[in-house]
Amino acid sequence: DVRLVESGGGSVQAGGSLKLSCLVSGILFDAYSVAWFRRPPGKQYEGISCIAWDDGATAYRDSVKDRFTISRDKAKNTVHLQILNVKAEDTAMYACAASFRSRCSGTWTGFGYWGQGTQVTVSA
């Protein structure tokens, strides 16, 4: 079974940095992509970054691309999301999700496998 497990969330002060991790298991080939989504309080999930597992090609939501960096560690089957200069508006539940589409389309659709999420809370 495909399984995704997030870690690295918590409380962080504004201006600090944070690195989230997503451990992916149960996928036996390289033709898939992994995206990070976030759900701010009272809102729906929005896609923020995506990476193609085979060649590492990435895509970002425009509003975060200056501060967020997605990467993957093939040896550890892990996708990371580095967040720099965190802001209050970054407070959200962050979840990673996998799609058997090998490319990141930027439409944030087709991600059928989701982790449980990890909460990020930014304090002033």
PDB file of C-alpha atoms in Angstrom, residues 21-81:
ATOM      1  CA  SER A  21       9.628  15.826   5.642  1.00  0.00           C
ATOM      2  CA  CYS A  22       7.418  13.320   3.881  1.00  0.00           C
ATOM      3  CA  LEU A  23       8.385   9.665   3.964  1.00  0.00           C
ATOM      4  CA  VAL A  24       6.936   7.802   1.001  1.00  0.00           C
ATOM      5  CA  SER A  25       6.549   4.038   0.942  1.00  0.00           C
ATOM      6  CA  GLY A  26       4.797   1.461  -1.192  1.00  0.00           C
ATOM      7  CA  ILE A  27       5.692   2.899  -4.614  1.00  0.00           C
ATOM      8  CA  LEU A  28       8.044   0.603  -6.516  1.00  0.00           C
ATOM      9  CA  PHE A  29       8.820   2.736  -9.561  1.00  0.00           C
ATOM     10  CA  ASP A  30      10.016   6.300 -10.236  1.00  0.00           C
ATOM     11  CA  ALA A  31       7.173   7.622 -12.403  1.00  0.00           C
ATOM     12  CA  TYR A  32       5.274   9.598  -9.817  1.00  0.00           C
ATOM     13  CA  SER A  33       5.180  13.022  -8.239  1.00  0.00           C
ATOM     14  CA  VAL A  34       4.781  14.299  -4.697  1.00  0.00           C
ATOM     15  CA  ALA A  35       3.247  17.591  -3.699  1.00  0.00           C
ATOM     16  CA  TRP A  36       2.881  19.563  -0.521  1.00  0.00           C
ATOM     17  CA  PHE A  37      -0.467  21.109   0.285  1.00  0.00           C
ATOM     18  CA  ARG A  38      -1.491  23.312   3.173  1.00  0.00           C
ATOM     19  CA  ARG A  39      -4.784  24.171   4.813  1.00  0.00           C
ATOM     20  CA  PRO A  40      -4.824  27.499   6.673  1.00  0.00           C
ATOM     21  CA  PRO A  41      -7.349  27.814   9.505  1.00  0.00           C
ATOM     22  CA  GLY A  42     -10.874  27.964   8.131  1.00  0.00           C
ATOM     23  CA  LYS A  43      -9.793  27.383   4.547  1.00  0.00           C
ATOM     24  CA  GLN A  44      -9.384  24.493   2.146  1.00  0.00           C
ATOM     25  CA  TYR A  45      -6.185  22.761   1.129  1.00  0.00           C
ATOM     26  CA  GLU A  46      -4.103  24.567  -1.471  1.00  0.00           C
ATOM     27  CA  GLY A  47      -1.232  23.138  -3.446  1.00  0.00           C
ATOM     28  CA  ILE A  48       2.065  24.865  -2.780  1.00  0.00           C
ATOM     29  CA  SER A  49       4.868  22.801  -4.264  1.00  0.00           C
ATOM     30  CA  CYS A  50       5.414  19.662  -6.302  1.00  0.00           C
ATOM     31  CA  ILE A  51       8.371  17.535  -7.321  1.00  0.00           C
ATOM     32  CA  ALA A  52       8.708  14.841  -9.952  1.00  0.00           C
ATOM     33  CA  TRP A  53      10.360  11.878  -8.321  1.00  0.00           C
ATOM     34  CA  ASP A  54      12.407  10.690 -11.325  1.00  0.00           C
ATOM     35  CA  ASP A  55      14.219  13.873 -12.357  1.00  0.00           C
ATOM     36  CA  GLY A  56      13.447  16.262  -9.512  1.00  0.00           C
ATOM     37  CA  ALA A  57      11.654  18.838 -11.647  1.00  0.00           C
ATOM     38  CA  THR A  58       9.706  21.199  -9.408  1.00  0.00           C
ATOM     39  CA  ALA A  59       6.699  23.489  -9.458  1.00  0.00           C
ATOM     40  CA  TYR A  60       5.564  26.118  -6.973  1.00  0.00           C
ATOM     41  CA  ARG A  61       2.588  28.277  -6.211  1.00  0.00           C
ATOM     42  CA  ASP A  62       3.621  31.822  -7.061  1.00  0.00           C
ATOM     43  CA  SER A  63       2.958  33.125  -3.563  1.00  0.00           C
ATOM     44  CA  VAL A  64       5.546  30.836  -1.935  1.00  0.00           C
ATOM     45  CA  LYS A  65       8.277  30.270  -4.502  1.00  0.00           C
ATOM     46  CA  ASP A  66      10.636  32.846  -3.006  1.00  0.00           C
ATOM     47  CA  ARG A  67      10.684  31.198   0.445  1.00  0.00           C
ATOM     48  CA  PHE A  68       9.824  27.530  -0.084  1.00  0.00           C
ATOM     49  CA  THR A  69      12.107  24.864  -1.520  1.00  0.00           C
ATOM     50  CA  ILE A  70      11.029  21.313  -2.275  1.00  0.00           C
ATOM     51  CA  SER A  71      13.566  18.534  -2.669  1.00  0.00           C
ATOM     52  CA  ARG A  72      13.749  14.774  -2.571  1.00  0.00           C
ATOM     53  CA  ASP A  73      16.177  12.247  -1.161  1.00  0.00           C
ATOM     54  CA  LYS A  74      15.882   9.118  -3.241  1.00  0.00           C
ATOM     55  CA  ALA A  75      17.986   7.032  -0.882  1.00  0.00           C
ATOM     56  CA  LYS A  76      15.596   7.785   1.980  1.00  0.00           C
ATOM     57  CA  ASN A  77      12.359   7.890  -0.061  1.00  0.00           C
ATOM     58  CA  THR A  78      11.727  11.289   1.461  1.00  0.00           C
ATOM     59  CA  VAL A  79      10.492  14.609   0.124  1.00  0.00           C
ATOM     60  CA  HIS A  80      11.409  17.750   2.032  1.00  0.00           C
ATOM     61  CA  LEU A  81       9.874  21.205   2.145  1.00  0.00           C
TER      62      LEU A  81
END
